[in-house]
């Protein structure tokens, strides 16, 4: 047989795998200190992108960047410790991405804030705090990145919402309402930016075994193994998702493989929303 085509590599079993899907591109990923954001950054780097990670937890950012570099010594990954709720953070991040990489092709709005107050108990201050991150913060990053994304010619925004934006539950009114707002924001932005060659889509993850859940479980004196049994009845697949299982759909929507997809809501929840 002849040589493989450029951008194709072989696994030991002989299965062809396309690689370099983001070669030459630069991405800005919020909430990159762990979980879905960290998994997305690692996958983007593996596919040839340079990535700027933003998170308010500076130590978590450094751990994520170090882990990526350990696996891929030549990875173009940089970090910026900043609070997404701060309007100045979006401007700073957009400028930093341009300075570091000379371009911005992809924005992944993954940062989010949780709140466990019941609707009847949530205070105006609690609402404002969650809205500042999950709605206004993400909107600020979109606005700040738009000039560079438009200049890229084939830019992509992937917003990370939640399956509970499309399926009801109790006890998470603030989080779920703001995640639903991200879907509406995605559709509007897709309409407004289509003429600029910019695609905008949203991924709605289900229960994902992120660092947040693991640390919260340990703080409550429970084991991770016990945590893993808590989602056996909340999806058709009967388990948690691994962060990389959410990162792959994000990668696909960010890549040119999804070049005819915009304004779309992709639910990645193991079938939870149809139970």
PDB file of C-alpha atoms in Angstrom:
ATOM      1  CA  UNK A   1       0.000   0.000   0.000  1.00  0.00           C
ATOM      2  CA  UNK A   2       1.079   3.593  -0.582  1.00  0.00           C
ATOM      3  CA  UNK A   3       1.781   6.192   2.061  1.00  0.00           C
ATOM      4  CA  UNK A   4      -1.049   7.626   4.118  1.00  0.00           C
ATOM      5  CA  UNK A   5      -2.427  10.994   3.112  1.00  0.00           C
ATOM      6  CA  UNK A   6      -1.256  14.067   5.066  1.00  0.00           C
ATOM      7  CA  UNK A   7      -3.128  14.519   8.326  1.00  0.00           C
ATOM      8  CA  UNK A   8      -3.826  10.796   8.687  1.00  0.00           C
ATOM      9  CA  UNK A   9      -2.164   8.505  11.206  1.00  0.00           C
ATOM     10  CA  UNK A  10      -2.612   4.853  12.075  1.00  0.00           C
ATOM     11  CA  UNK A  11      -3.455   3.304  15.402  1.00  0.00           C
ATOM     12  CA  UNK A  12      -1.776  -0.023  16.213  1.00  0.00           C
ATOM     13  CA  UNK A  13      -4.924  -1.876  15.162  1.00  0.00           C
ATOM     14  CA  UNK A  14      -4.659  -0.261  11.733  1.00  0.00           C
ATOM     15  CA  UNK A  15      -7.652   2.059  12.120  1.00  0.00           C
ATOM     16  CA  UNK A  16      -7.209   5.313  10.226  1.00  0.00           C
ATOM     17  CA  UNK A  17      -7.707   8.454  12.317  1.00  0.00           C
ATOM     18  CA  UNK A  18      -7.833  11.964  10.898  1.00  0.00           C
ATOM     19  CA  UNK A  19      -5.666  14.360  12.907  1.00  0.00           C
ATOM     20  CA  UNK A  20      -4.712  18.003  12.741  1.00  0.00           C
ATOM     21  CA  UNK A  21      -8.328  19.137  12.482  1.00  0.00           C
ATOM     22  CA  UNK A  22      -7.417  22.444  14.101  1.00  0.00           C
ATOM     23  CA  UNK A  23      -3.956  22.863  12.623  1.00  0.00           C
ATOM     24  CA  UNK A  24      -2.935  26.494  12.377  1.00  0.00           C
ATOM     25  CA  UNK A  25      -5.850  27.712  14.477  1.00  0.00           C
ATOM     26  CA  UNK A  26      -5.958  29.472  17.832  1.00  0.00           C
ATOM     27  CA  UNK A  27      -8.640  29.031  20.480  1.00  0.00           C
ATOM     28  CA  UNK A  28      -9.754  30.861  23.595  1.00  0.00           C
ATOM     29  CA  UNK A  29     -11.312  28.568  26.213  1.00  0.00           C
ATOM     30  CA  UNK A  30     -12.911  29.827  29.428  1.00  0.00           C
ATOM     31  CA  UNK A  31     -13.267  27.655  32.502  1.00  0.00           C
ATOM     32  CA  UNK A  32     -10.047  25.950  31.466  1.00  0.00           C
ATOM     33  CA  UNK A  33      -8.768  25.082  34.927  1.00  0.00           C
ATOM     34  CA  UNK A  34     -10.302  21.616  34.927  1.00  0.00           C
ATOM     35  CA  UNK A  35     -13.141  19.392  33.828  1.00  0.00           C
ATOM     36  CA  UNK A  36     -14.630  19.969  30.384  1.00  0.00           C
ATOM     37  CA  UNK A  37     -12.485  23.047  29.744  1.00  0.00           C
ATOM     38  CA  UNK A  38      -9.234  21.221  30.476  1.00  0.00           C
ATOM     39  CA  UNK A  39     -10.271  18.207  28.400  1.00  0.00           C
ATOM     40  CA  UNK A  40     -11.215  20.495  25.516  1.00  0.00           C
ATOM     41  CA  UNK A  41      -7.901  22.309  25.684  1.00  0.00           C
ATOM     42  CA  UNK A  42      -5.932  19.054  25.629  1.00  0.00           C
ATOM     43  CA  UNK A  43      -7.922  17.764  22.672  1.00  0.00           C
ATOM     44  CA  UNK A  44      -7.570  21.052  20.787  1.00  0.00           C
ATOM     45  CA  UNK A  45      -3.802  21.001  21.287  1.00  0.00           C
ATOM     46  CA  UNK A  46      -3.653  17.381  20.139  1.00  0.00           C
ATOM     47  CA  UNK A  47      -5.483  18.452  16.975  1.00  0.00           C
ATOM     48  CA  UNK A  48      -2.966  21.200  16.234  1.00  0.00           C
ATOM     49  CA  UNK A  49      -4.485  24.302  17.817  1.00  0.00           C
ATOM     50  CA  UNK A  50      -2.839  26.836  20.066  1.00  0.00           C
ATOM     51  CA  UNK A  51      -4.947  27.531  23.133  1.00  0.00           C
ATOM     52  CA  UNK A  52      -5.348  30.303  25.697  1.00  0.00           C
ATOM     53  CA  UNK A  53      -7.033  29.067  28.864  1.00  0.00           C
ATOM     54  CA  UNK A  54      -8.927  31.438  31.161  1.00  0.00           C
ATOM     55  CA  UNK A  55     -10.013  30.611  34.704  1.00  0.00           C
ATOM     56  CA  UNK A  56     -10.137  32.457  37.992  1.00  0.00           C
ATOM     57  CA  UNK A  57      -8.189  29.629  39.673  1.00  0.00           C
ATOM     58  CA  UNK A  58      -4.563  30.323  38.793  1.00  0.00           C
ATOM     59  CA  UNK A  59      -3.262  27.096  40.363  1.00  0.00           C
ATOM     60  CA  UNK A  60      -5.759  24.977  38.460  1.00  0.00           C
ATOM     61  CA  UNK A  61      -4.743  26.692  35.225  1.00  0.00           C
ATOM     62  CA  UNK A  62      -1.080  25.915  35.811  1.00  0.00           C
ATOM     63  CA  UNK A  63      -1.904  22.268  36.574  1.00  0.00           C
ATOM     64  CA  UNK A  64      -3.909  21.989  33.375  1.00  0.00           C
ATOM     65  CA  UNK A  65      -1.186  23.610  31.275  1.00  0.00           C
ATOM     66  CA  UNK A  66       1.502  21.439  32.873  1.00  0.00           C
ATOM     67  CA  UNK A  67      -0.495  18.278  32.203  1.00  0.00           C
ATOM     68  CA  UNK A  68      -0.948  19.222  28.544  1.00  0.00           C
ATOM     69  CA  UNK A  69       2.739  20.035  28.113  1.00  0.00           C
ATOM     70  CA  UNK A  70       3.709  16.761  29.765  1.00  0.00           C
ATOM     71  CA  UNK A  71       1.737  14.883  27.115  1.00  0.00           C
ATOM     72  CA  UNK A  72       2.602  17.255  24.261  1.00  0.00           C
ATOM     73  CA  UNK A  73       5.858  19.133  24.916  1.00  0.00           C
ATOM     74  CA  UNK A  74       5.366  21.319  21.839  1.00  0.00           C
ATOM     75  CA  UNK A  75       1.795  22.297  22.720  1.00  0.00           C
ATOM     76  CA  UNK A  76       1.031  25.980  22.275  1.00  0.00           C
ATOM     77  CA  UNK A  77      -0.884  26.545  25.489  1.00  0.00           C
ATOM     78  CA  UNK A  78      -0.978  29.705  27.583  1.00  0.00           C
ATOM     79  CA  UNK A  79      -3.007  30.705  30.627  1.00  0.00           C
ATOM     80  CA  UNK A  80      -4.699  33.807  31.972  1.00  0.00           C
ATOM     81  CA  UNK A  81      -6.054  33.934  35.516  1.00  0.00           C
ATOM     82  CA  UNK A  82      -9.175  36.099  35.395  1.00  0.00           C
ATOM     83  CA  UNK A  83     -12.772  36.140  36.597  1.00  0.00           C
ATOM     84  CA  UNK A  84     -15.249  35.802  33.731  1.00  0.00           C
ATOM     85  CA  UNK A  85     -17.684  37.969  35.698  1.00  0.00           C
ATOM     86  CA  UNK A  86     -15.259  40.897  35.343  1.00  0.00           C
ATOM     87  CA  UNK A  87     -16.015  42.748  32.072  1.00  0.00           C
ATOM     88  CA  UNK A  88     -12.348  43.677  31.760  1.00  0.00           C
ATOM     89  CA  UNK A  89     -11.394  39.990  31.713  1.00  0.00           C
ATOM     90  CA  UNK A  90     -13.007  39.466  28.321  1.00  0.00           C
ATOM     91  CA  UNK A  91     -11.156  42.376  26.752  1.00  0.00           C
ATOM     92  CA  UNK A  92      -7.888  41.264  28.320  1.00  0.00           C
ATOM     93  CA  UNK A  93      -8.322  37.658  27.177  1.00  0.00           C
ATOM     94  CA  UNK A  94      -9.198  38.619  23.601  1.00  0.00           C
ATOM     95  CA  UNK A  95      -6.148  40.884  23.399  1.00  0.00           C
ATOM     96  CA  UNK A  96      -3.901  38.254  24.984  1.00  0.00           C
ATOM     97  CA  UNK A  97      -4.961  35.608  22.477  1.00  0.00           C
ATOM     98  CA  UNK A  98      -4.155  37.942  19.596  1.00  0.00           C
ATOM     99  CA  UNK A  99      -0.804  38.921  21.092  1.00  0.00           C
ATOM    100  CA  UNK A 100       0.189  35.328  21.793  1.00  0.00           C
ATOM    101  CA  UNK A 101      -1.003  33.656  18.608  1.00  0.00           C
ATOM    102  CA  UNK A 102      -1.710  36.435  16.123  1.00  0.00           C
ATOM    103  CA  UNK A 103      -5.262  35.204  15.547  1.00  0.00           C
ATOM    104  CA  UNK A 104      -8.392  33.819  17.196  1.00  0.00           C
ATOM    105  CA  UNK A 105     -10.388  31.210  15.315  1.00  0.00           C
ATOM    106  CA  UNK A 106     -12.389  29.575  18.106  1.00  0.00           C
ATOM    107  CA  UNK A 107     -14.064  30.699  21.310  1.00  0.00           C
ATOM    108  CA  UNK A 108     -15.348  28.118  23.793  1.00  0.00           C
ATOM    109  CA  UNK A 109     -17.477  29.645  26.550  1.00  0.00           C
ATOM    110  CA  UNK A 110     -17.239  26.950  29.198  1.00  0.00           C
ATOM    111  CA  UNK A 111     -16.945  28.924  32.455  1.00  0.00           C
ATOM    112  CA  UNK A 112     -19.980  28.721  34.705  1.00  0.00           C
ATOM    113  CA  UNK A 113     -21.186  29.325  38.246  1.00  0.00           C
ATOM    114  CA  UNK A 114     -23.482  27.027  40.195  1.00  0.00           C
ATOM    115  CA  UNK A 115     -26.089  27.850  42.819  1.00  0.00           C
ATOM    116  CA  UNK A 116     -28.226  25.376  44.744  1.00  0.00           C
ATOM    117  CA  UNK A 117     -30.928  27.696  46.077  1.00  0.00           C
ATOM    118  CA  UNK A 118     -34.553  26.823  45.403  1.00  0.00           C
ATOM    119  CA  UNK A 119     -36.372  29.317  43.213  1.00  0.00           C
ATOM    120  CA  UNK A 120     -38.436  30.602  46.154  1.00  0.00           C
ATOM    121  CA  UNK A 121     -35.337  31.156  48.284  1.00  0.00           C
ATOM    122  CA  UNK A 122     -32.926  32.705  45.782  1.00  0.00           C
ATOM    123  CA  UNK A 123     -32.066  36.323  46.550  1.00  0.00           C
ATOM    124  CA  UNK A 124     -31.550  39.078  43.962  1.00  0.00           C
ATOM    125  CA  UNK A 125     -27.866  39.054  44.870  1.00  0.00           C
ATOM    126  CA  UNK A 126     -27.637  35.329  44.106  1.00  0.00           C
ATOM    127  CA  UNK A 127     -29.349  35.817  40.759  1.00  0.00           C
ATOM    128  CA  UNK A 128     -27.020  38.655  39.851  1.00  0.00           C
ATOM    129  CA  UNK A 129     -23.923  36.639  40.756  1.00  0.00           C
ATOM    130  CA  UNK A 130     -24.921  33.695  38.547  1.00  0.00           C
ATOM    131  CA  UNK A 131     -26.099  35.900  35.687  1.00  0.00           C
ATOM    132  CA  UNK A 132     -22.794  37.799  35.828  1.00  0.00           C
ATOM    133  CA  UNK A 133     -20.912  34.631  34.873  1.00  0.00           C
ATOM    134  CA  UNK A 134     -23.301  32.376  32.965  1.00  0.00           C
ATOM    135  CA  UNK A 135     -24.972  35.056  30.869  1.00  0.00           C
ATOM    136  CA  UNK A 136     -23.282  38.446  30.897  1.00  0.00           C
ATOM    137  CA  UNK A 137     -19.781  37.024  31.309  1.00  0.00           C
ATOM    138  CA  UNK A 138     -20.138  34.720  28.336  1.00  0.00           C
ATOM    139  CA  UNK A 139     -21.733  37.502  26.298  1.00  0.00           C
ATOM    140  CA  UNK A 140     -18.781  39.763  27.109  1.00  0.00           C
ATOM    141  CA  UNK A 141     -16.328  37.155  25.827  1.00  0.00           C
ATOM    142  CA  UNK A 142     -18.322  36.774  22.620  1.00  0.00           C
ATOM    143  CA  UNK A 143     -18.340  40.518  22.036  1.00  0.00           C
ATOM    144  CA  UNK A 144     -14.642  40.934  22.842  1.00  0.00           C
ATOM    145  CA  UNK A 145     -13.611  38.076  20.543  1.00  0.00           C
ATOM    146  CA  UNK A 146     -15.877  38.966  17.608  1.00  0.00           C
ATOM    147  CA  UNK A 147     -13.444  41.230  15.701  1.00  0.00           C
ATOM    148  CA  UNK A 148     -10.753  38.538  15.628  1.00  0.00           C
ATOM    149  CA  UNK A 149     -13.225  35.747  14.934  1.00  0.00           C
ATOM    150  CA  UNK A 150     -14.654  37.701  11.993  1.00  0.00           C
ATOM    151  CA  UNK A 151     -11.152  38.338  10.683  1.00  0.00           C
ATOM    152  CA  UNK A 152     -10.442  34.606  10.831  1.00  0.00           C
ATOM    153  CA  UNK A 153     -12.988  34.111   8.056  1.00  0.00           C
ATOM    154  CA  UNK A 154     -14.222  30.729   9.323  1.00  0.00           C
ATOM    155  CA  UNK A 155     -14.509  31.432  13.031  1.00  0.00           C
ATOM    156  CA  UNK A 156     -16.509  29.324  15.455  1.00  0.00           C
ATOM    157  CA  UNK A 157     -18.058  29.876  18.863  1.00  0.00           C
ATOM    158  CA  UNK A 158     -19.105  26.894  20.956  1.00  0.00           C
ATOM    159  CA  UNK A 159     -21.079  27.728  24.071  1.00  0.00           C
ATOM    160  CA  UNK A 160     -21.303  25.117  26.815  1.00  0.00           C
ATOM    161  CA  UNK A 161     -24.761  25.057  28.349  1.00  0.00           C
ATOM    162  CA  UNK A 162     -26.431  22.115  30.142  1.00  0.00           C
ATOM    163  CA  UNK A 163     -28.943  19.401  29.353  1.00  0.00           C
ATOM    164  CA  UNK A 164     -31.019  20.938  32.141  1.00  0.00           C
ATOM    165  CA  UNK A 165     -31.492  23.974  29.936  1.00  0.00           C
ATOM    166  CA  UNK A 166     -33.923  21.772  28.004  1.00  0.00           C
ATOM    167  CA  UNK A 167     -35.102  19.461  30.814  1.00  0.00           C
ATOM    168  CA  UNK A 168     -36.592  20.610  34.113  1.00  0.00           C
ATOM    169  CA  UNK A 169     -35.560  19.699  37.641  1.00  0.00           C
ATOM    170  CA  UNK A 170     -35.777  21.226  41.091  1.00  0.00           C
ATOM    171  CA  UNK A 171     -33.145  22.961  43.171  1.00  0.00           C
ATOM    172  CA  UNK A 172     -31.048  24.539  40.397  1.00  0.00           C
ATOM    173  CA  UNK A 173     -33.283  27.337  39.126  1.00  0.00           C
ATOM    174  CA  UNK A 174     -30.549  29.957  38.772  1.00  0.00           C
ATOM    175  CA  UNK A 175     -28.074  27.707  36.995  1.00  0.00           C
ATOM    176  CA  UNK A 176     -30.622  26.137  34.669  1.00  0.00           C
ATOM    177  CA  UNK A 177     -32.304  29.412  33.744  1.00  0.00           C
ATOM    178  CA  UNK A 178     -29.010  31.038  32.794  1.00  0.00           C
ATOM    179  CA  UNK A 179     -27.945  27.951  30.856  1.00  0.00           C
ATOM    180  CA  UNK A 180     -31.227  28.125  28.921  1.00  0.00           C
ATOM    181  CA  UNK A 181     -30.443  31.759  28.169  1.00  0.00           C
ATOM    182  CA  UNK A 182     -27.171  30.621  26.572  1.00  0.00           C
ATOM    183  CA  UNK A 183     -29.166  28.663  24.011  1.00  0.00           C
ATOM    184  CA  UNK A 184     -31.167  31.768  23.069  1.00  0.00           C
ATOM    185  CA  UNK A 185     -27.975  33.833  22.931  1.00  0.00           C
ATOM    186  CA  UNK A 186     -26.394  31.221  20.650  1.00  0.00           C
ATOM    187  CA  UNK A 187     -29.268  31.348  18.178  1.00  0.00           C
ATOM    188  CA  UNK A 188     -29.312  35.139  18.053  1.00  0.00           C
ATOM    189  CA  UNK A 189     -25.563  35.362  17.560  1.00  0.00           C
ATOM    190  CA  UNK A 190     -25.721  32.706  14.836  1.00  0.00           C
ATOM    191  CA  UNK A 191     -28.226  34.864  12.948  1.00  0.00           C
ATOM    192  CA  UNK A 192     -26.235  38.045  13.396  1.00  0.00           C
ATOM    193  CA  UNK A 193     -22.800  36.659  12.519  1.00  0.00           C
ATOM    194  CA  UNK A 194     -23.584  34.278   9.652  1.00  0.00           C
ATOM    195  CA  UNK A 195     -22.739  36.992   7.143  1.00  0.00           C
ATOM    196  CA  UNK A 196     -19.292  37.289   8.703  1.00  0.00           C
ATOM    197  CA  UNK A 197     -18.547  33.599   8.179  1.00  0.00           C
ATOM    198  CA  UNK A 198     -18.871  32.906  11.903  1.00  0.00           C
ATOM    199  CA  UNK A 199     -20.663  29.803  13.160  1.00  0.00           C
ATOM    200  CA  UNK A 200     -22.184  29.704  16.657  1.00  0.00           C
ATOM    201  CA  UNK A 201     -23.395  26.506  18.320  1.00  0.00           C
ATOM    202  CA  UNK A 202     -24.121  25.249  21.810  1.00  0.00           C
ATOM    203  CA  UNK A 203     -23.379  21.946  23.535  1.00  0.00           C
ATOM    204  CA  UNK A 204     -25.602  20.795  26.419  1.00  0.00           C
ATOM    205  CA  UNK A 205     -23.705  18.253  28.550  1.00  0.00           C
ATOM    206  CA  UNK A 206     -25.338  15.825  30.927  1.00  0.00           C
ATOM    207  CA  UNK A 207     -23.831  14.608  34.187  1.00  0.00           C
ATOM    208  CA  UNK A 208     -20.078  14.876  33.714  1.00  0.00           C
ATOM    209  CA  UNK A 209     -17.506  13.605  36.200  1.00  0.00           C
ATOM    210  CA  UNK A 210     -15.519  16.810  36.565  1.00  0.00           C
ATOM    211  CA  UNK A 211     -13.084  17.975  39.235  1.00  0.00           C
ATOM    212  CA  UNK A 212     -15.888  20.105  40.697  1.00  0.00           C
ATOM    213  CA  UNK A 213     -18.035  17.080  41.525  1.00  0.00           C
ATOM    214  CA  UNK A 214     -15.080  15.031  42.728  1.00  0.00           C
ATOM    215  CA  UNK A 215     -13.851  17.717  45.133  1.00  0.00           C
ATOM    216  CA  UNK A 216     -17.379  18.408  46.369  1.00  0.00           C
ATOM    217  CA  UNK A 217     -17.846  14.711  47.085  1.00  0.00           C
ATOM    218  CA  UNK A 218     -14.549  14.418  48.944  1.00  0.00           C
ATOM    219  CA  UNK A 219     -15.412  17.491  51.015  1.00  0.00           C
ATOM    220  CA  UNK A 220     -18.611  15.738  52.075  1.00  0.00           C
ATOM    221  CA  UNK A 221     -16.571  12.747  53.257  1.00  0.00           C
ATOM    222  CA  UNK A 222     -17.684  10.443  50.454  1.00  0.00           C
ATOM    223  CA  UNK A 223     -15.642   8.400  48.019  1.00  0.00           C
ATOM    224  CA  UNK A 224     -15.358   8.879  44.284  1.00  0.00           C
ATOM    225  CA  UNK A 225     -16.551   5.296  43.791  1.00  0.00           C
ATOM    226  CA  UNK A 226     -19.718   6.171  45.672  1.00  0.00           C
ATOM    227  CA  UNK A 227     -20.085   9.276  43.537  1.00  0.00           C
ATOM    228  CA  UNK A 228     -19.942   7.185  40.370  1.00  0.00           C
ATOM    229  CA  UNK A 229     -23.009   5.211  41.465  1.00  0.00           C
ATOM    230  CA  UNK A 230     -25.152   8.338  41.792  1.00  0.00           C
ATOM    231  CA  UNK A 231     -25.925   8.752  38.088  1.00  0.00           C
ATOM    232  CA  UNK A 232     -26.913   5.219  37.174  1.00  0.00           C
ATOM    233  CA  UNK A 233     -30.567   6.150  36.729  1.00  0.00           C
ATOM    234  CA  UNK A 234     -30.272   9.654  35.255  1.00  0.00           C
ATOM    235  CA  UNK A 235     -29.563   8.735  31.650  1.00  0.00           C
ATOM    236  CA  UNK A 236     -30.214   5.915  29.232  1.00  0.00           C
ATOM    237  CA  UNK A 237     -26.521   4.994  29.401  1.00  0.00           C
ATOM    238  CA  UNK A 238     -26.630   4.828  33.197  1.00  0.00           C
ATOM    239  CA  UNK A 239     -23.343   6.548  34.035  1.00  0.00           C
ATOM    240  CA  UNK A 240     -21.448   9.803  34.230  1.00  0.00           C
ATOM    241  CA  UNK A 241     -19.743  11.186  31.147  1.00  0.00           C
ATOM    242  CA  UNK A 242     -15.999  11.625  31.177  1.00  0.00           C
ATOM    243  CA  UNK A 243     -14.956  15.225  30.369  1.00  0.00           C
ATOM    244  CA  UNK A 244     -13.377  14.089  27.100  1.00  0.00           C
ATOM    245  CA  UNK A 245     -16.769  12.744  25.981  1.00  0.00           C
ATOM    246  CA  UNK A 246     -18.013  16.341  26.020  1.00  0.00           C
ATOM    247  CA  UNK A 247     -14.772  17.718  24.577  1.00  0.00           C
ATOM    248  CA  UNK A 248     -15.089  15.644  21.399  1.00  0.00           C
ATOM    249  CA  UNK A 249     -18.451  17.165  20.360  1.00  0.00           C
ATOM    250  CA  UNK A 250     -17.016  20.613  21.140  1.00  0.00           C
ATOM    251  CA  UNK A 251     -14.033  19.833  18.921  1.00  0.00           C
ATOM    252  CA  UNK A 252     -16.293  18.705  16.101  1.00  0.00           C
ATOM    253  CA  UNK A 253     -18.454  21.834  16.220  1.00  0.00           C
ATOM    254  CA  UNK A 254     -15.328  24.014  16.337  1.00  0.00           C
ATOM    255  CA  UNK A 255     -13.744  22.279  13.354  1.00  0.00           C
ATOM    256  CA  UNK A 256     -14.418  22.669   9.643  1.00  0.00           C
ATOM    257  CA  UNK A 257     -16.061  19.251   9.718  1.00  0.00           C
ATOM    258  CA  UNK A 258     -19.125  21.105  11.047  1.00  0.00           C
ATOM    259  CA  UNK A 259     -18.843  23.863   8.435  1.00  0.00           C
ATOM    260  CA  UNK A 260     -22.569  23.755   7.579  1.00  0.00           C
ATOM    261  CA  UNK A 261     -23.785  23.765  11.179  1.00  0.00           C
ATOM    262  CA  UNK A 262     -24.725  26.930  13.044  1.00  0.00           C
ATOM    263  CA  UNK A 263     -27.397  27.910  15.542  1.00  0.00           C
ATOM    264  CA  UNK A 264     -27.621  24.275  16.638  1.00  0.00           C
ATOM    265  CA  UNK A 265     -28.131  22.867  20.127  1.00  0.00           C
ATOM    266  CA  UNK A 266     -26.302  19.556  20.561  1.00  0.00           C
ATOM    267  CA  UNK A 267     -27.424  17.649  23.649  1.00  0.00           C
ATOM    268  CA  UNK A 268     -24.676  15.340  24.922  1.00  0.00           C
ATOM    269  CA  UNK A 269     -26.273  13.695  27.942  1.00  0.00           C
ATOM    270  CA  UNK A 270     -26.486   9.943  27.384  1.00  0.00           C
ATOM    271  CA  UNK A 271     -30.183  10.290  26.648  1.00  0.00           C
ATOM    272  CA  UNK A 272     -31.117  12.017  29.923  1.00  0.00           C
ATOM    273  CA  UNK A 273     -33.357  14.585  28.219  1.00  0.00           C
ATOM    274  CA  UNK A 274     -35.688  11.919  26.789  1.00  0.00           C
ATOM    275  CA  UNK A 275     -36.155   9.913  30.007  1.00  0.00           C
TER     276      UNK A 275
END
